[in-house]
Amino acid sequence: IIGHTTNTSTIMRVCQNNGHVSNNTDVASTAYAGGLIGYGQGTKAKTMPASDGFYPNKIEFCINTGDVIGAYRAGGIAASTGASGAYGLSVTQYCINTGDITSRGLGTSAAANAAGGIQGYGYGSGTAEYAYIMNCITTGNVTSINTEKGVASYFLGYISSDKAVVKDNVAIGTLNSLAGNNYALCWNNAKEFAPENITGNSLPAGSTYALTYENAIVDKVYEIGATNEAALASGEAIYAINQVAGKDVFFMEAGTFAPTVEAAEDGSNAIVKNADGTYGNPVKEPETTEPEVPETPPTGDATAIFAVIAIVSVIGVATVAKKREF
């Protein structure tokens, strides 16, 4: 949808990409690939703080289903946001990725070779630049093929900020960093998440992926719930996001996790909660056809009744017209 933005505020809503995205360059400054946006740098204006709800980069209600391959950074929704000297604060929420995400690992650092199911890299610096990733779903496999400094993460590949937020996200699929850097949340460079900023995330059952710090200062496993894959297939997970968003945003055919941001004309792919507590598409009542009764011209008393109805109708119209004059 967007390749690269510089010194600007970018807002993306209700977008969907179904095509594969591949970046084959070896030039570091252009070597990013994202399902919705490659590089959203942000703006240098700092007059509107995050406390007032200002996010120079805001992506919400978007879906990517295509595989993404970046020479350096790669992300299912965004490859990279923020930059030194720019106001790179970003929020990605109510988004879904079902594509496989791969960094070809041509960079020379963990930050350069970050691959994330939702976002590859987020610049982090003080209070001005960090990433929010909330209420997102990713089901694709995430791979970084750099054997020394590749990073693979479900949600956010790499950041350096103690203010980053990764909350209420759902993941399935596999992580495969050839360097062994597989992280449930992200590689947070020499920072520690505030506990309240990483609640509500769920991963495949049995996952023990760690969050680490550069130079192996500490290697920490946070308590994370197990993803209920049946909830994805039934539509329960989509229903939950729609409830949080306060609107019907995502639609799908229950029984397979293939969401879309577009509703069918007949509403058949909406997700509803049934009376018995299950979730699925609306149940349509079978159409019934009444037998046709042949019309017969009125006679006798019936003719008089129709004449009265006709007179009353005319009077009614005249009365309405008279009232409208006032």
One Martini backbone bead per residue (centre of mass of N, CA, C, O) as a GRO file, in nm:
protein
  326
    1ILE     BB    1   0.062   0.061  -0.024
    2ILE     BB    2   0.337   0.158   0.123
    3GLY     BB    3   0.671   0.232   0.114
    4HIS     BB    4   0.768   0.555   0.182
    5THR     BB    5   0.818   0.779   0.457
    6THR     BB    6   0.890   1.141   0.518
    7ASN     BB    7   0.817   1.362   0.739
    8THR     BB    8   0.530   1.221   0.837
    9SER     BB    9   0.186   1.158   0.867
   10THR     BB   10   0.042   0.825   0.907
   11ILE     BB   11  -0.279   0.693   0.794
   12MET     BB   12  -0.429   0.364   0.831
   13ARG     BB   13  -0.745   0.229   0.698
   14VAL     BB   14  -0.898  -0.027   0.577
   15CYS     BB   15  -0.675  -0.241   0.466
   16GLN     BB   16  -0.578  -0.470   0.185
   17ASN     BB   17  -0.338  -0.737   0.133
   18ASN     BB   18  -0.279  -1.020  -0.120
   19GLY     BB   19   0.014  -0.973  -0.193
   20HIS     BB   20   0.328  -1.023  -0.265
   21VAL     BB   21   0.636  -0.918  -0.093
   22SER     BB   22   0.951  -0.805  -0.247
   23ASN     BB   23   1.303  -0.752  -0.154
   24ASN     BB   24   1.625  -0.731  -0.351
   25THR     BB   25   1.797  -0.543  -0.214
   26ASP     BB   26   2.128  -0.402  -0.069
   27VAL     BB   27   2.008  -0.133   0.036
   28ALA     BB   28   1.954  -0.029   0.345
   29SER     BB   29   1.743   0.222   0.305
   30THR     BB   30   1.555   0.001   0.099
   31ALA     BB   31   1.532  -0.301   0.268
   32TYR     BB   32   1.212  -0.299   0.302
   33ALA     BB   33   0.920  -0.510   0.407
   34GLY     BB   34   0.558  -0.471   0.382
   35GLY     BB   35   0.225  -0.534   0.368
   36LEU     BB   36   0.156  -0.204   0.400
   37ILE     BB   37   0.450  -0.095   0.509
   38GLY     BB   38   0.782  -0.027   0.498
   39TYR     BB   39   0.838   0.305   0.575
   40GLY     BB   40   0.761   0.494   0.877
   41GLN     BB   41   0.913   0.768   1.002
   42GLY     BB   42   0.782   1.040   1.048
   43THR     BB   43   0.796   1.335   1.244
   44LYS     BB   44   0.963   1.637   1.368
   45ALA     BB   45   0.712   1.702   1.521
   46LYS     BB   46   0.653   1.778   1.896
   47THR     BB   47   0.361   1.922   1.970
   48MET     BB   48   0.225   1.622   1.996
   49PRO     BB   49   0.166   1.419   2.239
   50ALA     BB   50   0.089   1.102   2.345
   51SER     BB   51  -0.106   1.197   2.577
   52ASP     BB   52  -0.300   1.316   2.325
   53GLY     BB   53  -0.305   1.085   2.092
   54PHE     BB   54  -0.035   1.104   1.921
   55TYR     BB   55   0.034   0.941   1.597
   56PRO     BB   56   0.214   0.954   1.319
   57ASN     BB   57   0.169   0.636   1.323
   58LYS     BB   58  -0.136   0.478   1.192
   59ILE     BB   59  -0.261   0.137   1.223
   60GLU     BB   60  -0.593   0.015   1.123
   61PHE     BB   61  -0.789  -0.225   1.006
   62CYS     BB   62  -0.575  -0.444   0.884
   63ILE     BB   63  -0.465  -0.664   0.603
   64ASN     BB   64  -0.243  -0.951   0.557
   65THR     BB   65  -0.181  -1.237   0.312
   66GLY     BB   66   0.100  -1.196   0.221
   67ASP     BB   67   0.408  -1.256   0.150
   68VAL     BB   68   0.723  -1.147   0.312
   69ILE     BB   69   1.033  -1.003   0.168
   70GLY     BB   70   1.333  -0.892   0.318
   71ALA     BB   71   1.655  -0.795   0.319
   72TYR     BB   72   1.597  -0.693   0.607
   73ARG     BB   73   1.328  -0.576   0.697
   74ALA     BB   74   1.018  -0.739   0.831
   75GLY     BB   75   0.647  -0.714   0.792
   76GLY     BB   76   0.312  -0.775   0.793
   77ILE     BB   77   0.256  -0.458   0.817
   78ALA     BB   78   0.543  -0.343   0.924
   79ALA     BB   79   0.883  -0.294   0.896
   80SER     BB   80   0.923   0.033   0.968
   81THR     BB   81   0.964   0.272   1.242
   82GLY     BB   82   1.120   0.542   1.258
   83ALA     BB   83   1.378   0.792   1.359
   84SER     BB   84   1.634   0.975   1.396
   85GLY     BB   85   1.478   1.288   1.468
   86ALA     BB   86   1.201   1.151   1.470
   87TYR     BB   87   0.850   1.108   1.516
   88GLY     BB   88   0.801   0.752   1.562
   89LEU     BB   89   0.540   0.711   1.681
   90SER     BB   90   0.344   0.402   1.704
   91VAL     BB   91   0.032   0.243   1.589
   92THR     BB   92  -0.089  -0.103   1.604
   93GLN     BB   93  -0.432  -0.197   1.534
   94TYR     BB   94  -0.648  -0.419   1.435
   95CYS     BB   95  -0.459  -0.647   1.302
   96ILE     BB   96  -0.377  -0.879   1.019
   97ASN     BB   97  -0.165  -1.174   0.975
   98THR     BB   98  -0.106  -1.459   0.723
   99GLY     BB   99   0.178  -1.430   0.642
  100ASP     BB  100   0.496  -1.488   0.552
  101ILE     BB  101   0.803  -1.388   0.724
  102THR     BB  102   1.113  -1.246   0.573
  103SER     BB  103   1.459  -1.222   0.637
  104ARG     BB  104   1.759  -1.223   0.449
  105GLY     BB  105   2.006  -1.096   0.616
  106LEU     BB  106   2.203  -0.836   0.505
  107GLY     BB  107   2.276  -0.736   0.765
  108THR     BB  108   2.486  -0.637   1.073
  109SER     BB  109   2.224  -0.652   1.262
  110ALA     BB  110   1.951  -0.701   1.452
  111ALA     BB  111   1.796  -0.449   1.353
  112ALA     BB  112   1.829  -0.515   1.039
  113ASN     BB  113   1.712  -0.841   1.088
  114ALA     BB  114   1.408  -0.788   1.142
  115ALA     BB  115   1.125  -1.005   1.220
  116GLY     BB  116   0.759  -0.958   1.201
  117GLY     BB  117   0.428  -1.029   1.207
  118ILE     BB  118   0.375  -0.711   1.233
  119GLN     BB  119   0.672  -0.590   1.320
  120GLY     BB  120   1.006  -0.541   1.275
  121TYR     BB  121   1.062  -0.219   1.346
  122GLY     BB  122   1.130   0.014   1.628
  123TYR     BB  123   1.197   0.311   1.720
  124GLY     BB  124   1.392   0.403   2.021
  125SER     BB  125   1.341   0.719   2.222
  126GLY     BB  126   1.239   0.781   2.491
  127THR     BB  127   0.921   0.958   2.450
  128ALA     BB  128   0.901   0.980   2.118
  129GLU     BB  129   1.001   0.664   2.044
  130TYR     BB  130   0.755   0.416   1.991
  131ALA     BB  131   0.564   0.111   2.021
  132TYR     BB  132   0.236  -0.002   1.932
  133ILE     BB  133   0.080  -0.333   1.996
  134MET     BB  134  -0.273  -0.404   1.942
  135ASN     BB  135  -0.505  -0.627   1.870
  136CYS     BB  136  -0.351  -0.866   1.718
  137ILE     BB  137  -0.298  -1.095   1.433
  138THR     BB  138  -0.079  -1.389   1.383
  139THR     BB  139  -0.012  -1.685   1.146
  140GLY     BB  140   0.265  -1.672   1.046
  141ASN     BB  141   0.579  -1.731   0.950
  142VAL     BB  142   0.901  -1.650   1.106
  143THR     BB  143   1.206  -1.529   0.936
  144SER     BB  144   1.573  -1.538   0.988
  145ILE     BB  145   1.879  -1.593   0.786
  146ASN     BB  146   2.073  -1.485   0.986
  147THR     BB  147   2.334  -1.654   1.163
  148GLU     BB  148   2.405  -1.408   1.384
  149LYS     BB  149   2.155  -1.145   1.367
  150GLY     BB  150   1.884  -1.269   1.374
  151VAL     BB  151   1.521  -1.186   1.396
  152ALA     BB  152   1.231  -1.346   1.556
  153SER     BB  153   0.882  -1.237   1.572
  154TYR     BB  154   0.550  -1.202   1.621
  155PHE     BB  155   0.529  -0.873   1.661
  156LEU     BB  156   0.829  -0.743   1.748
  157GLY     BB  157   1.142  -0.753   1.661
  158TYR     BB  158   1.262  -0.442   1.725
  159ILE     BB  159   1.373  -0.252   2.021
  160SER     BB  160   1.446   0.069   2.221
  161SER     BB  161   1.219   0.042   2.489
  162ASP     BB  162   1.032   0.093   2.799
  163LYS     BB  163   0.746   0.196   2.640
  164ALA     BB  164   0.660  -0.032   2.502
  165VAL     BB  165   0.366  -0.192   2.341
  166VAL     BB  166   0.238  -0.541   2.401
  167LYS     BB  167  -0.110  -0.610   2.354
  168ASP     BB  168  -0.355  -0.834   2.295
  169ASN     BB  169  -0.223  -1.072   2.131
  170VAL     BB  170  -0.212  -1.310   1.850
  171ALA     BB  171  -0.050  -1.641   1.795
  172ILE     BB  172   0.085  -1.830   1.528
  173GLY     BB  173   0.322  -2.039   1.438
  174THR     BB  174   0.665  -1.977   1.351
  175LEU     BB  175   1.006  -1.953   1.464
  176ASN     BB  176   1.316  -1.865   1.252
  177SER     BB  177   1.627  -1.821   1.369
  178LEU     BB  178   1.949  -1.891   1.269
  179ALA     BB  179   2.062  -1.745   1.546
  180GLY     BB  180   1.832  -1.799   1.784
  181ASN     BB  181   1.632  -1.530   1.773
  182ASN     BB  182   1.349  -1.612   1.953
  183TYR     BB  183   1.062  -1.393   2.010
  184ALA     BB  184   0.763  -1.328   2.135
  185LEU     BB  185   0.784  -1.010   2.127
  186CYS     BB  186   1.104  -0.909   2.145
  187TRP     BB  187   1.383  -0.716   2.086
  188ASN     BB  188   1.502  -0.542   2.372
  189ASN     BB  189   1.739  -0.299   2.385
  190ALA     BB  190   1.838  -0.259   2.702
  191LYS     BB  191   1.537  -0.321   2.800
  192GLU     BB  192   1.232  -0.302   3.002
  193PHE     BB  193   0.932  -0.395   3.046
  194ALA     BB  194   0.641  -0.301   3.144
  195PRO     BB  195   0.415  -0.513   3.271
  196GLU     BB  196   0.152  -0.349   3.165
  197ASN     BB  197   0.266  -0.365   2.845
  198ILE     BB  198   0.234  -0.720   2.828
  199THR     BB  199  -0.060  -0.800   2.818
  200GLY     BB  200  -0.269  -1.061   2.670
  201ASN     BB  201  -0.089  -1.262   2.535
  202SER     BB  202  -0.079  -1.521   2.268
  203LEU     BB  203   0.040  -1.856   2.212
  204PRO     BB  204   0.146  -2.135   2.141
  205ALA     BB  205   0.143  -2.414   2.285
  206GLY     BB  206   0.455  -2.439   2.463
  207SER     BB  207   0.581  -2.174   2.458
  208THR     BB  208   0.942  -2.033   2.525
  209TYR     BB  209   0.991  -1.762   2.435
  210ALA     BB  210   1.209  -1.501   2.456
  211LEU     BB  211   1.335  -1.209   2.613
  212THR     BB  212   1.601  -1.004   2.515
  213TYR     BB  213   1.933  -0.874   2.541
  214GLU     BB  214   2.194  -0.729   2.461
  215ASN     BB  215   2.466  -0.927   2.539
  216ALA     BB  216   2.313  -1.108   2.745
  217ILE     BB  217   2.218  -0.971   3.013
  218VAL     BB  218   1.923  -1.093   2.963
  219ASP     BB  219   1.684  -1.376   2.997
  220LYS     BB  220   1.332  -1.352   2.945
  221VAL     BB  221   1.026  -1.499   3.063
  222TYR     BB  222   0.703  -1.448   2.997
  223GLU     BB  223   0.378  -1.457   3.079
  224ILE     BB  224   0.187  -1.657   2.847
  225GLY     BB  225  -0.062  -1.743   2.667
  226ALA     BB  226  -0.270  -1.968   2.496
  227THR     BB  227  -0.372  -2.039   2.193
  228ASN     BB  228  -0.698  -2.061   2.047
  229GLU     BB  229  -0.750  -2.200   1.744
  230ALA     BB  230  -1.058  -2.238   1.745
  231ALA     BB  231  -1.119  -1.930   1.774
  232LEU     BB  232  -1.027  -1.863   1.488
  233ALA     BB  233  -1.214  -2.052   1.319
  234SER     BB  234  -1.499  -1.963   1.448
  235GLY     BB  235  -1.464  -1.628   1.531
  236GLU     BB  236  -1.404  -1.536   1.823
  237ALA     BB  237  -1.158  -1.349   1.778
  238ILE     BB  238  -1.301  -1.151   1.591
  239TYR     BB  239  -1.527  -1.073   1.782
  240ALA     BB  240  -1.346  -0.954   2.005
  241ILE     BB  241  -1.225  -0.725   1.837
  242ASN     BB  242  -1.491  -0.591   1.756
  243GLN     BB  243  -1.569  -0.519   2.048
  244VAL     BB  244  -1.328  -0.339   2.112
  245ALA     BB  245  -1.376  -0.149   1.856
  246GLY     BB  246  -1.702  -0.107   1.823
  247LYS     BB  247  -1.707  -0.292   1.555
  248ASP     BB  248  -1.752  -0.424   1.234
  249VAL     BB  249  -1.460  -0.519   1.067
  250PHE     BB  250  -1.439  -0.825   1.058
  251PHE     BB  251  -1.451  -1.103   0.825
  252MET     BB  252  -1.580  -1.452   0.794
  253GLU     BB  253  -1.557  -1.789   0.746
  254ALA     BB  254  -1.652  -2.018   0.930
  255GLY     BB  255  -1.376  -2.268   0.984
  256THR     BB  256  -1.179  -2.040   0.867
  257PHE     BB  257  -0.882  -1.839   0.858
  258ALA     BB  258  -1.027  -1.574   0.645
  259PRO     BB  259  -1.008  -1.265   0.653
  260THR     BB  260  -1.198  -0.952   0.616
  261VAL     BB  261  -1.294  -0.604   0.558
  262GLU     BB  262  -1.534  -0.721   0.391
  263ALA     BB  263  -1.866  -0.727   0.338
  264ALA     BB  264  -2.118  -0.892   0.254
  265GLU     BB  265  -2.414  -0.811   0.122
  266ASP     BB  266  -2.565  -1.040   0.316
  267GLY     BB  267  -2.382  -1.092   0.586
  268SER     BB  268  -2.252  -1.396   0.593
  269ASN     BB  269  -1.947  -1.297   0.725
  270ALA     BB  270  -2.036  -1.247   0.989
  271ILE     BB  271  -1.981  -1.220   1.343
  272VAL     BB  272  -2.145  -1.414   1.595
  273LYS     BB  273  -2.332  -1.460   1.893
  274ASN     BB  274  -2.482  -1.713   2.026
  275ALA     BB  275  -2.706  -1.831   2.256
  276ASP     BB  276  -2.494  -2.084   2.329
  277GLY     BB  277  -2.191  -1.929   2.295
  278THR     BB  278  -2.128  -1.938   2.015
  279TYR     BB  279  -1.961  -1.900   1.696
  280GLY     BB  280  -2.047  -1.721   1.383
  281ASN     BB  281  -2.245  -1.720   1.135
  282PRO     BB  282  -2.530  -1.637   1.030
  283VAL     BB  283  -2.849  -1.766   1.058
  284LYS     BB  284  -3.055  -1.862   0.805
  285GLU     BB  285  -3.362  -1.852   0.704
  286PRO     BB  286  -3.569  -2.019   0.528
  287GLU     BB  287  -3.730  -1.981   0.246
  288THR     BB  288  -4.069  -1.888   0.188
  289THR     BB  289  -4.361  -1.975  -0.012
  290GLU     BB  290  -4.653  -1.853  -0.104
  291PRO     BB  291  -4.936  -1.922  -0.234
  292GLU     BB  292  -5.102  -1.825  -0.500
  293VAL     BB  293  -5.375  -1.595  -0.538
  294PRO     BB  294  -5.618  -1.538  -0.732
  295GLU     BB  295  -5.749  -1.271  -0.884
  296THR     BB  296  -6.065  -1.095  -0.817
  297PRO     BB  297  -6.311  -0.913  -0.894
  298PRO     BB  298  -6.505  -0.703  -0.744
  299THR     BB  299  -6.826  -0.739  -0.575
  300GLY     BB  300  -7.062  -0.560  -0.453
  301ASP     BB  301  -6.963  -0.485  -0.143
  302ALA     BB  302  -6.664  -0.475  -0.228
  303THR     BB  303  -6.693  -0.231  -0.416
  304ALA     BB  304  -6.771  -0.027  -0.194
  305ILE     BB  305  -6.518  -0.054  -0.019
  306PHE     BB  306  -6.309   0.041  -0.231
  307ALA     BB  307  -6.439   0.320  -0.270
  308VAL     BB  308  -6.389   0.422   0.019
  309ILE     BB  309  -6.084   0.389   0.024
  310ALA     BB  310  -6.032   0.587  -0.210
  311ILE     BB  311  -6.152   0.839  -0.076
  312VAL     BB  312  -5.975   0.842   0.180
  313SER     BB  313  -5.706   0.865   0.032
  314VAL     BB  314  -5.759   1.140  -0.098
  315ILE     BB  315  -5.808   1.297   0.162
  316GLY     BB  316  -5.536   1.237   0.291
  317VAL     BB  317  -5.364   1.381   0.082
  318ALA     BB  318  -5.494   1.660   0.109
  319THR     BB  319  -5.426   1.700   0.407
  320VAL     BB  320  -5.118   1.687   0.385
  321ALA     BB  321  -5.090   1.919   0.185
  322LYS     BB  322  -5.210   2.137   0.372
  323LYS     BB  323  -5.002   2.113   0.602
  324ARG     BB  324  -4.745   2.187   0.428
  325GLU     BB  325  -4.823   2.491   0.390
  326PHE     BB  326  -4.750   2.554   0.704
   0.00000   0.00000   0.00000
